[in-house]
């Protein structure tokens, strides 16, 4: 019990869960309760279906969600385009714009509500597929970052919160203003896509009847964009679900008491430093890394802040442990680097400093593990998450 309290004292979320996240979590838990699985125990990786089955079912769920999303985007846009097609130049300006604006806002609301519902339903289905049956808070995660929260944020495309754990600053190399700008540009993409097409057509075709006909181009554009958005949602949800599974596996089945007793104090510290530096170099606090970091720090009983995200300190520590323990840390470093599904520019620059002459081997391992996570091959990814004190 004291361990849990101490862990939570090192955890700080800059802002509480927003309205969309709270609504998403409530609906996710409603889906779990409605399906009668909210009290079921989570399955282990070995109890799940083979990779081919997992991948096939996940891809079918993703395809179905994308088709529905395309239909929703196209149909809601058809209504708005029909209003413009039918009444442009037929009504007085005030009446036309009042009608057109009202219909656009109504259809946008319908589109967003259906997409949010579809995203949550699909994400919940993927969670059931990967054995995440329980909708209650994950006992290994402090605060508001249980599985329902990280999945609701993925489904609704809500940015992950900035979290400080053990004094680690995920924004050490990135400004908040840049994060805000990226978020605003991302949300504006669909509007900018349609607007750009219309602008080009107007410039090319002038203002005649032919131009009015081309406003129908926005129908498939919106449908395709909504389908792509749902594809990204399901891809990110799968990454989070599989990463969560592997973090549990590493902390509970790999980091056994027997293995922990073999580690020196420096190596235990180095394990936390390895994950902490990947959080910083990735320039985000991806939930997979948070789960891995929290579980490792609790398993290894690391509870105090100690500048764990200092890369130079980690490199020095690699020279202070035995050769076998160094390989253990490099294995863990490569696993952590793959957990968010991509390598940042900083990771690509700094990782070779730690891997040294084994850079090629470890970078290949990272690429393979990333691909396995993104394509839903959980059993194969598990086999690659080994900490065997051997090089590569």
Tab-separated table of C-alpha atoms in Angstrom:
chain	number	residue	atom	x	y	z
A	1	UNK	CA	0.000	0.000	0.000
A	2	UNK	CA	2.792	2.392	0.883
A	3	UNK	CA	4.424	1.591	-2.445
A	4	UNK	CA	1.308	2.771	-4.279
A	5	UNK	CA	1.186	6.029	-2.316
A	6	UNK	CA	4.848	6.741	-2.895
A	7	UNK	CA	4.443	6.047	-6.597
A	8	UNK	CA	1.537	8.416	-6.910
A	9	UNK	CA	3.441	11.160	-5.107
A	10	UNK	CA	5.991	11.191	-7.952
A	11	UNK	CA	3.281	11.453	-10.619
A	12	UNK	CA	1.885	14.764	-11.834
A	13	UNK	CA	-0.566	15.396	-14.652
A	14	UNK	CA	-0.466	19.046	-15.665
A	15	UNK	CA	-4.187	19.227	-16.494
A	16	UNK	CA	-7.129	17.041	-15.447
A	17	UNK	CA	-9.094	15.032	-17.977
A	18	UNK	CA	-11.126	17.287	-20.278
A	19	UNK	CA	-14.810	17.006	-21.138
A	20	UNK	CA	-14.328	14.822	-24.238
A	21	UNK	CA	-12.030	12.414	-22.425
A	22	UNK	CA	-14.458	12.058	-19.497
A	23	UNK	CA	-17.371	11.429	-21.850
A	24	UNK	CA	-15.310	8.904	-23.809
A	25	UNK	CA	-14.270	7.041	-20.654
A	26	UNK	CA	-17.867	6.908	-19.375
A	27	UNK	CA	-19.126	5.544	-22.693
A	28	UNK	CA	-16.263	3.039	-22.928
A	29	UNK	CA	-17.140	1.722	-19.473
A	30	UNK	CA	-20.805	1.621	-20.471
A	31	UNK	CA	-19.906	-0.538	-23.472
A	32	UNK	CA	-17.905	-2.909	-21.269
A	33	UNK	CA	-20.732	-3.172	-18.752
A	34	UNK	CA	-23.343	-3.607	-21.472
A	35	UNK	CA	-21.292	-6.436	-22.982
A	36	UNK	CA	-21.071	-8.099	-19.559
A	37	UNK	CA	-17.276	-8.226	-19.538
A	38	UNK	CA	-16.460	-5.352	-17.180
A	39	UNK	CA	-15.803	-7.735	-14.275
A	40	UNK	CA	-13.887	-10.332	-16.250
A	41	UNK	CA	-10.190	-10.794	-15.634
A	42	UNK	CA	-7.794	-9.674	-18.352
A	43	UNK	CA	-6.303	-12.460	-20.439
A	44	UNK	CA	-2.593	-13.094	-20.710
A	45	UNK	CA	-0.840	-12.914	-24.075
A	46	UNK	CA	-0.556	-16.702	-24.248
A	47	UNK	CA	-4.345	-17.015	-23.818
A	48	UNK	CA	-5.033	-14.851	-26.877
A	49	UNK	CA	-5.619	-16.218	-30.399
A	50	UNK	CA	-2.636	-16.665	-32.774
A	51	UNK	CA	-1.200	-13.612	-34.528
A	52	UNK	CA	-2.819	-14.463	-37.861
A	53	UNK	CA	-6.250	-14.547	-36.225
A	54	UNK	CA	-5.663	-11.362	-34.219
A	55	UNK	CA	-4.407	-9.547	-37.296
A	56	UNK	CA	-7.243	-10.746	-39.531
A	57	UNK	CA	-9.992	-9.787	-37.081
A	58	UNK	CA	-8.382	-6.417	-36.320
A	59	UNK	CA	-8.037	-5.611	-40.017
A	60	UNK	CA	-11.687	-6.560	-40.664
A	61	UNK	CA	-12.818	-4.329	-37.789
A	62	UNK	CA	-10.690	-1.494	-39.143
A	63	UNK	CA	-12.040	-1.934	-42.674
A	64	UNK	CA	-15.654	-1.947	-41.482
A	65	UNK	CA	-15.071	1.200	-39.404
A	66	UNK	CA	-13.408	2.934	-42.375
A	67	UNK	CA	-16.327	2.062	-44.688
A	68	UNK	CA	-18.860	3.401	-42.191
A	69	UNK	CA	-16.759	6.537	-41.649
A	70	UNK	CA	-16.546	7.137	-45.406
A	71	UNK	CA	-20.320	6.794	-45.704
A	72	UNK	CA	-20.945	9.172	-42.820
A	73	UNK	CA	-18.559	11.800	-44.185
A	74	UNK	CA	-19.939	11.543	-47.711
A	75	UNK	CA	-23.636	11.564	-46.734
A	76	UNK	CA	-23.377	14.540	-44.379
A	77	UNK	CA	-21.459	16.461	-47.036
A	78	UNK	CA	-24.052	15.618	-49.691
A	79	UNK	CA	-26.700	17.474	-47.705
A	80	UNK	CA	-24.564	20.625	-47.438
A	81	UNK	CA	-23.568	20.477	-51.111
A	82	UNK	CA	-27.183	19.950	-52.189
A	83	UNK	CA	-28.206	23.104	-50.319
A	84	UNK	CA	-25.480	25.078	-52.107
A	85	UNK	CA	-26.297	23.470	-55.464
A	86	UNK	CA	-30.042	24.094	-55.158
A	87	UNK	CA	-30.327	27.491	-53.485
A	88	UNK	CA	-27.178	29.437	-54.456
A	89	UNK	CA	-28.427	32.484	-56.366
A	90	UNK	CA	-32.082	31.520	-55.807
A	91	UNK	CA	-32.575	33.077	-52.363
A	92	UNK	CA	-31.672	36.472	-51.040
A	93	UNK	CA	-28.195	36.576	-49.547
A	94	UNK	CA	-29.245	36.704	-45.882
A	95	UNK	CA	-31.699	33.795	-46.168
A	96	UNK	CA	-29.290	31.665	-48.190
A	97	UNK	CA	-26.357	32.036	-45.821
A	98	UNK	CA	-28.553	31.485	-42.771
A	99	UNK	CA	-29.897	28.279	-44.306
A	100	UNK	CA	-26.535	27.101	-45.583
A	101	UNK	CA	-24.706	27.885	-42.336
A	102	UNK	CA	-27.331	26.154	-40.232
A	103	UNK	CA	-27.265	23.009	-42.360
A	104	UNK	CA	-23.449	22.893	-42.396
A	105	UNK	CA	-23.283	23.175	-38.593
A	106	UNK	CA	-26.000	20.546	-38.136
A	107	UNK	CA	-24.316	18.088	-40.498
A	108	UNK	CA	-20.926	18.738	-38.890
A	109	UNK	CA	-22.430	17.942	-35.491
A	110	UNK	CA	-23.999	14.741	-36.790
A	111	UNK	CA	-20.750	13.737	-38.492
A	112	UNK	CA	-18.632	14.286	-35.371
A	113	UNK	CA	-21.086	12.492	-33.069
A	114	UNK	CA	-21.272	9.434	-35.315
A	115	UNK	CA	-17.491	9.357	-35.780
A	116	UNK	CA	-16.916	9.650	-32.018
A	117	UNK	CA	-19.396	6.831	-31.394
A	118	UNK	CA	-17.834	4.711	-34.130
A	119	UNK	CA	-14.325	5.330	-32.823
A	120	UNK	CA	-15.246	4.303	-29.276
A	121	UNK	CA	-17.149	1.212	-30.441
A	122	UNK	CA	-14.244	0.104	-32.631
A	123	UNK	CA	-11.633	0.748	-29.957
A	124	UNK	CA	-13.701	-1.191	-27.413
A	125	UNK	CA	-13.943	-4.084	-29.864
A	126	UNK	CA	-10.170	-4.086	-30.294
A	127	UNK	CA	-9.743	-4.040	-26.512
A	128	UNK	CA	-11.924	-7.130	-26.202
A	129	UNK	CA	-9.942	-8.801	-28.984
A	130	UNK	CA	-6.674	-8.261	-27.082
A	131	UNK	CA	-8.091	-9.457	-23.771
A	132	UNK	CA	-8.515	-6.043	-22.100
A	133	UNK	CA	-11.837	-6.970	-20.549
A	134	UNK	CA	-11.750	-4.968	-17.366
A	135	UNK	CA	-12.963	-1.376	-17.649
A	136	UNK	CA	-11.856	-0.474	-14.134
A	137	UNK	CA	-8.709	1.529	-13.449
A	138	UNK	CA	-5.403	-0.157	-14.083
A	139	UNK	CA	-3.857	-0.605	-10.625
A	140	UNK	CA	-0.384	-0.010	-12.039
A	141	UNK	CA	-1.178	3.472	-13.368
A	142	UNK	CA	-1.672	6.459	-11.076
A	143	UNK	CA	-4.198	9.219	-11.702
A	144	UNK	CA	-6.348	9.350	-14.816
A	145	UNK	CA	-4.294	7.202	-17.155
A	146	UNK	CA	-5.972	3.838	-16.896
A	147	UNK	CA	-6.702	1.791	-20.013
A	148	UNK	CA	-10.166	3.372	-20.597
A	149	UNK	CA	-8.563	6.838	-20.577
A	150	UNK	CA	-5.766	6.109	-23.022
A	151	UNK	CA	-8.201	4.353	-25.375
A	152	UNK	CA	-10.808	7.123	-25.131
A	153	UNK	CA	-8.134	9.667	-26.068
A	154	UNK	CA	-7.132	7.535	-29.043
A	155	UNK	CA	-10.741	7.108	-30.184
A	156	UNK	CA	-11.624	10.802	-29.887
A	157	UNK	CA	-8.190	12.049	-31.025
A	158	UNK	CA	-7.713	13.924	-27.770
A	159	UNK	CA	-4.037	14.813	-27.160
A	160	UNK	CA	-2.309	12.863	-24.413
A	161	UNK	CA	-1.709	14.971	-21.294
A	162	UNK	CA	1.716	16.200	-20.267
A	163	UNK	CA	2.768	14.039	-17.325
A	164	UNK	CA	5.754	14.361	-15.044
A	165	UNK	CA	6.803	11.137	-13.364
A	166	UNK	CA	9.937	10.735	-11.252
A	167	UNK	CA	10.840	14.276	-12.305
A	168	UNK	CA	11.068	13.277	-15.990
A	169	UNK	CA	10.175	16.070	-18.404
A	170	UNK	CA	8.785	14.723	-21.712
A	171	UNK	CA	8.895	18.237	-23.190
A	172	UNK	CA	12.566	18.757	-22.415
A	173	UNK	CA	13.427	19.272	-26.096
A	174	UNK	CA	10.184	20.719	-27.437
A	175	UNK	CA	8.303	23.964	-26.779
A	176	UNK	CA	4.644	24.021	-25.763
A	177	UNK	CA	3.917	26.602	-28.457
A	178	UNK	CA	5.086	24.106	-31.088
A	179	UNK	CA	2.821	21.419	-29.608
A	180	UNK	CA	-0.150	23.791	-29.745
A	181	UNK	CA	0.583	24.730	-33.354
A	182	UNK	CA	0.851	21.076	-34.410
A	183	UNK	CA	-2.455	20.292	-32.701
A	184	UNK	CA	-4.261	23.178	-34.381
A	185	UNK	CA	-2.891	22.267	-37.817
A	186	UNK	CA	-3.920	18.646	-37.370
A	187	UNK	CA	-7.510	19.546	-36.505
A	188	UNK	CA	-7.666	21.926	-39.489
A	189	UNK	CA	-6.460	19.418	-42.098
A	190	UNK	CA	-9.863	18.266	-43.287
A	191	UNK	CA	-11.101	21.845	-43.660
A	192	UNK	CA	-7.923	22.908	-45.406
A	193	UNK	CA	-8.122	19.908	-47.785
A	194	UNK	CA	-11.621	20.783	-49.012
A	195	UNK	CA	-10.868	24.497	-49.099
A	196	UNK	CA	-7.694	23.957	-51.115
A	197	UNK	CA	-9.511	21.873	-53.743
A	198	UNK	CA	-12.283	24.456	-54.074
A	199	UNK	CA	-9.743	27.283	-54.368
A	200	UNK	CA	-7.839	25.512	-57.156
A	201	UNK	CA	-11.045	24.756	-59.053
A	202	UNK	CA	-12.244	28.346	-58.764
A	203	UNK	CA	-8.929	29.633	-60.107
A	204	UNK	CA	-9.022	27.149	-62.981
A	205	UNK	CA	-12.691	27.305	-63.930
A	206	UNK	CA	-13.779	30.791	-62.997
A	207	UNK	CA	-17.196	31.511	-61.534
A	208	UNK	CA	-19.567	29.881	-64.012
A	209	UNK	CA	-21.962	26.990	-63.650
A	210	UNK	CA	-19.139	24.520	-64.275
A	211	UNK	CA	-17.462	25.640	-61.056
A	212	UNK	CA	-20.672	25.117	-59.077
A	213	UNK	CA	-20.772	21.538	-60.335
A	214	UNK	CA	-17.348	20.832	-58.937
A	215	UNK	CA	-18.444	21.501	-55.355
A	216	UNK	CA	-19.549	17.850	-55.392
A	217	UNK	CA	-15.861	16.946	-55.273
A	218	UNK	CA	-15.970	17.738	-51.555
A	219	UNK	CA	-18.263	14.711	-51.019
A	220	UNK	CA	-15.672	11.969	-51.702
A	221	UNK	CA	-12.895	14.123	-50.207
A	222	UNK	CA	-14.689	14.318	-46.859
A	223	UNK	CA	-15.578	10.631	-46.990
A	224	UNK	CA	-11.985	9.619	-47.722
A	225	UNK	CA	-10.668	11.872	-44.965
A	226	UNK	CA	-13.090	10.453	-42.385
A	227	UNK	CA	-12.153	6.901	-43.416
A	228	UNK	CA	-8.460	7.768	-43.086
A	229	UNK	CA	-9.105	9.306	-39.666
A	230	UNK	CA	-10.794	6.126	-38.415
A	231	UNK	CA	-7.945	4.068	-39.835
A	232	UNK	CA	-5.463	6.168	-37.837
A	233	UNK	CA	-7.620	5.840	-34.711
A	234	UNK	CA	-7.701	2.031	-34.919
A	235	UNK	CA	-3.984	1.866	-35.730
A	236	UNK	CA	-3.128	3.969	-32.658
A	237	UNK	CA	-5.555	1.993	-30.472
A	238	UNK	CA	-3.924	-1.292	-31.497
A	239	UNK	CA	-0.497	0.152	-30.733
A	240	UNK	CA	-1.644	1.249	-27.273
A	241	UNK	CA	-3.359	-2.052	-26.503
A	242	UNK	CA	-0.437	-4.208	-27.614
A	243	UNK	CA	2.091	-1.944	-25.896
A	244	UNK	CA	0.090	-2.133	-22.673
A	245	UNK	CA	0.051	-5.913	-22.954
A	246	UNK	CA	3.819	-6.076	-23.474
A	247	UNK	CA	4.512	-3.675	-20.589
A	248	UNK	CA	2.564	-5.974	-18.272
A	249	UNK	CA	4.451	-8.944	-19.650
A	250	UNK	CA	7.861	-7.331	-19.117
A	251	UNK	CA	7.068	-6.170	-15.592
A	252	UNK	CA	5.327	-9.315	-14.343
A	253	UNK	CA	6.748	-12.243	-16.331
A	254	UNK	CA	10.221	-11.105	-17.400
A	255	UNK	CA	11.193	-8.974	-14.399
A	256	UNK	CA	10.752	-11.814	-11.948
A	257	UNK	CA	12.122	-11.642	-8.387
A	258	UNK	CA	14.869	-14.053	-9.451
A	259	UNK	CA	15.981	-11.761	-12.281
A	260	UNK	CA	15.717	-8.621	-10.166
A	261	UNK	CA	17.918	-10.173	-7.476
A	262	UNK	CA	20.623	-10.646	-10.134
A	263	UNK	CA	20.687	-6.943	-10.971
A	264	UNK	CA	23.026	-4.499	-9.279
A	265	UNK	CA	21.656	-1.240	-7.912
A	266	UNK	CA	23.294	0.599	-10.834
A	267	UNK	CA	21.541	-1.635	-13.352
A	268	UNK	CA	18.159	-1.107	-11.702
A	269	UNK	CA	18.736	2.634	-11.922
A	270	UNK	CA	19.900	2.207	-15.513
A	271	UNK	CA	16.664	0.417	-16.445
A	272	UNK	CA	14.614	3.430	-15.378
A	273	UNK	CA	17.075	5.767	-17.111
A	274	UNK	CA	16.775	3.789	-20.342
A	275	UNK	CA	12.995	4.198	-20.518
A	276	UNK	CA	13.070	7.773	-19.189
A	277	UNK	CA	15.482	8.884	-21.900
A	278	UNK	CA	13.320	7.302	-24.608
A	279	UNK	CA	10.373	9.332	-23.267
A	280	UNK	CA	12.403	12.526	-23.598
A	281	UNK	CA	14.038	11.745	-26.943
A	282	UNK	CA	10.696	10.680	-28.421
A	283	UNK	CA	9.433	14.148	-27.403
A	284	UNK	CA	6.121	12.810	-26.163
A	285	UNK	CA	4.708	10.864	-23.237
A	286	UNK	CA	3.123	8.057	-25.191
A	287	UNK	CA	0.940	5.905	-22.898
A	288	UNK	CA	2.946	2.792	-23.773
A	289	UNK	CA	6.104	4.425	-22.438
A	290	UNK	CA	4.277	5.678	-19.357
A	291	UNK	CA	3.009	2.173	-18.570
A	292	UNK	CA	6.473	0.685	-19.054
A	293	UNK	CA	8.128	3.407	-16.966
A	294	UNK	CA	5.660	3.151	-14.070
A	295	UNK	CA	5.749	-0.626	-13.988
A	296	UNK	CA	9.537	-0.793	-14.098
A	297	UNK	CA	10.015	1.835	-11.411
A	298	UNK	CA	7.569	0.046	-9.106
A	299	UNK	CA	8.958	-3.421	-9.814
A	300	UNK	CA	12.518	-2.213	-9.202
A	301	UNK	CA	11.402	-0.051	-6.230
A	302	UNK	CA	12.735	3.159	-7.780
A	303	UNK	CA	10.651	5.946	-6.238
A	304	UNK	CA	12.827	9.042	-5.907
A	305	UNK	CA	13.542	11.732	-8.503
A	306	UNK	CA	17.147	11.567	-9.659
A	307	UNK	CA	17.473	13.329	-13.020
A	308	UNK	CA	16.651	10.080	-14.781
A	309	UNK	CA	16.184	11.738	-18.177
A	310	UNK	CA	19.843	12.831	-18.459
A	311	UNK	CA	21.285	11.061	-21.511
A	312	UNK	CA	24.932	11.665	-20.577
A	313	UNK	CA	24.346	10.100	-17.152
A	314	UNK	CA	22.878	7.037	-18.829
A	315	UNK	CA	25.906	6.686	-21.133
A	316	UNK	CA	28.255	6.932	-18.149
A	317	UNK	CA	26.242	4.314	-16.291
A	318	UNK	CA	26.597	1.864	-19.205
A	319	UNK	CA	30.356	1.893	-18.603
A	320	UNK	CA	29.926	1.267	-14.866
A	321	UNK	CA	27.962	-1.995	-15.033
A	322	UNK	CA	29.135	-5.446	-16.088
A	323	UNK	CA	29.117	-6.465	-19.756
A	324	UNK	CA	26.082	-8.714	-19.271
A	325	UNK	CA	24.160	-5.994	-17.462
A	326	UNK	CA	25.046	-3.537	-20.224
A	327	UNK	CA	23.429	-5.866	-22.757
A	328	UNK	CA	20.396	-6.094	-20.482
A	329	UNK	CA	20.082	-2.299	-20.512
A	330	UNK	CA	20.594	-2.057	-24.266
A	331	UNK	CA	17.876	-4.674	-24.786
A	332	UNK	CA	15.512	-2.636	-22.639
A	333	UNK	CA	16.510	0.587	-24.400
A	334	UNK	CA	15.665	-0.899	-27.804
A	335	UNK	CA	12.299	-2.193	-26.573
A	336	UNK	CA	11.376	1.192	-25.105
A	337	UNK	CA	12.400	2.943	-28.332
A	338	UNK	CA	9.886	0.846	-30.296
A	339	UNK	CA	6.974	1.175	-27.879
A	340	UNK	CA	5.462	4.326	-29.406
A	341	UNK	CA	5.600	2.975	-32.951
A	342	UNK	CA	8.124	5.379	-34.465
A	343	UNK	CA	11.629	6.784	-34.048
A	344	UNK	CA	12.072	10.522	-33.674
A	345	UNK	CA	14.933	12.497	-35.169
A	346	UNK	CA	16.559	12.741	-31.725
A	347	UNK	CA	16.273	9.001	-31.123
A	348	UNK	CA	17.933	8.230	-34.446
A	349	UNK	CA	20.735	10.657	-33.578
A	350	UNK	CA	21.456	9.573	-29.995
A	351	UNK	CA	20.748	5.827	-29.910
A	352	UNK	CA	23.948	4.862	-31.790
A	353	UNK	CA	25.936	6.489	-28.967
A	354	UNK	CA	24.576	3.823	-26.598
A	355	UNK	CA	24.539	0.872	-29.013
A	356	UNK	CA	28.076	1.445	-30.313
A	357	UNK	CA	29.301	-1.365	-32.567
A	358	UNK	CA	25.947	-3.131	-32.129
A	359	UNK	CA	23.994	-0.210	-33.609
A	360	UNK	CA	22.969	-2.083	-36.755
A	361	UNK	CA	21.676	-5.085	-34.818
A	362	UNK	CA	19.700	-3.063	-32.286
A	363	UNK	CA	18.264	-0.615	-34.819
A	364	UNK	CA	17.019	-3.576	-36.859
A	365	UNK	CA	15.456	-5.018	-33.709
A	366	UNK	CA	13.682	-1.711	-33.067
A	367	UNK	CA	12.346	-1.562	-36.626
A	368	UNK	CA	11.103	-5.147	-36.446
A	369	UNK	CA	9.389	-4.660	-33.080
A	370	UNK	CA	7.724	-1.452	-34.294
A	371	UNK	CA	6.380	-3.250	-37.353
A	372	UNK	CA	5.079	-6.146	-35.246
A	373	UNK	CA	3.270	-3.764	-32.891
A	374	UNK	CA	1.740	-1.724	-35.718
A	375	UNK	CA	0.595	-4.780	-37.658
A	376	UNK	CA	-0.937	-6.564	-34.686
A	377	UNK	CA	1.509	-9.457	-34.313
A	378	UNK	CA	1.466	-9.569	-30.531
A	379	UNK	CA	2.922	-13.049	-30.005
A	380	UNK	CA	5.854	-12.315	-32.322
A	381	UNK	CA	6.410	-8.986	-30.555
A	382	UNK	CA	6.430	-10.768	-27.207
A	383	UNK	CA	9.130	-13.147	-28.450
A	384	UNK	CA	11.273	-10.150	-29.406
A	385	UNK	CA	10.913	-8.519	-25.956
A	386	UNK	CA	13.629	-10.565	-24.316
A	387	UNK	CA	16.113	-9.390	-21.706
A	388	UNK	CA	18.649	-12.203	-21.774
A	389	UNK	CA	21.931	-10.381	-20.982
A	390	UNK	CA	23.169	-11.246	-24.487
A	391	UNK	CA	24.192	-8.756	-27.238
A	392	UNK	CA	21.479	-7.865	-29.745
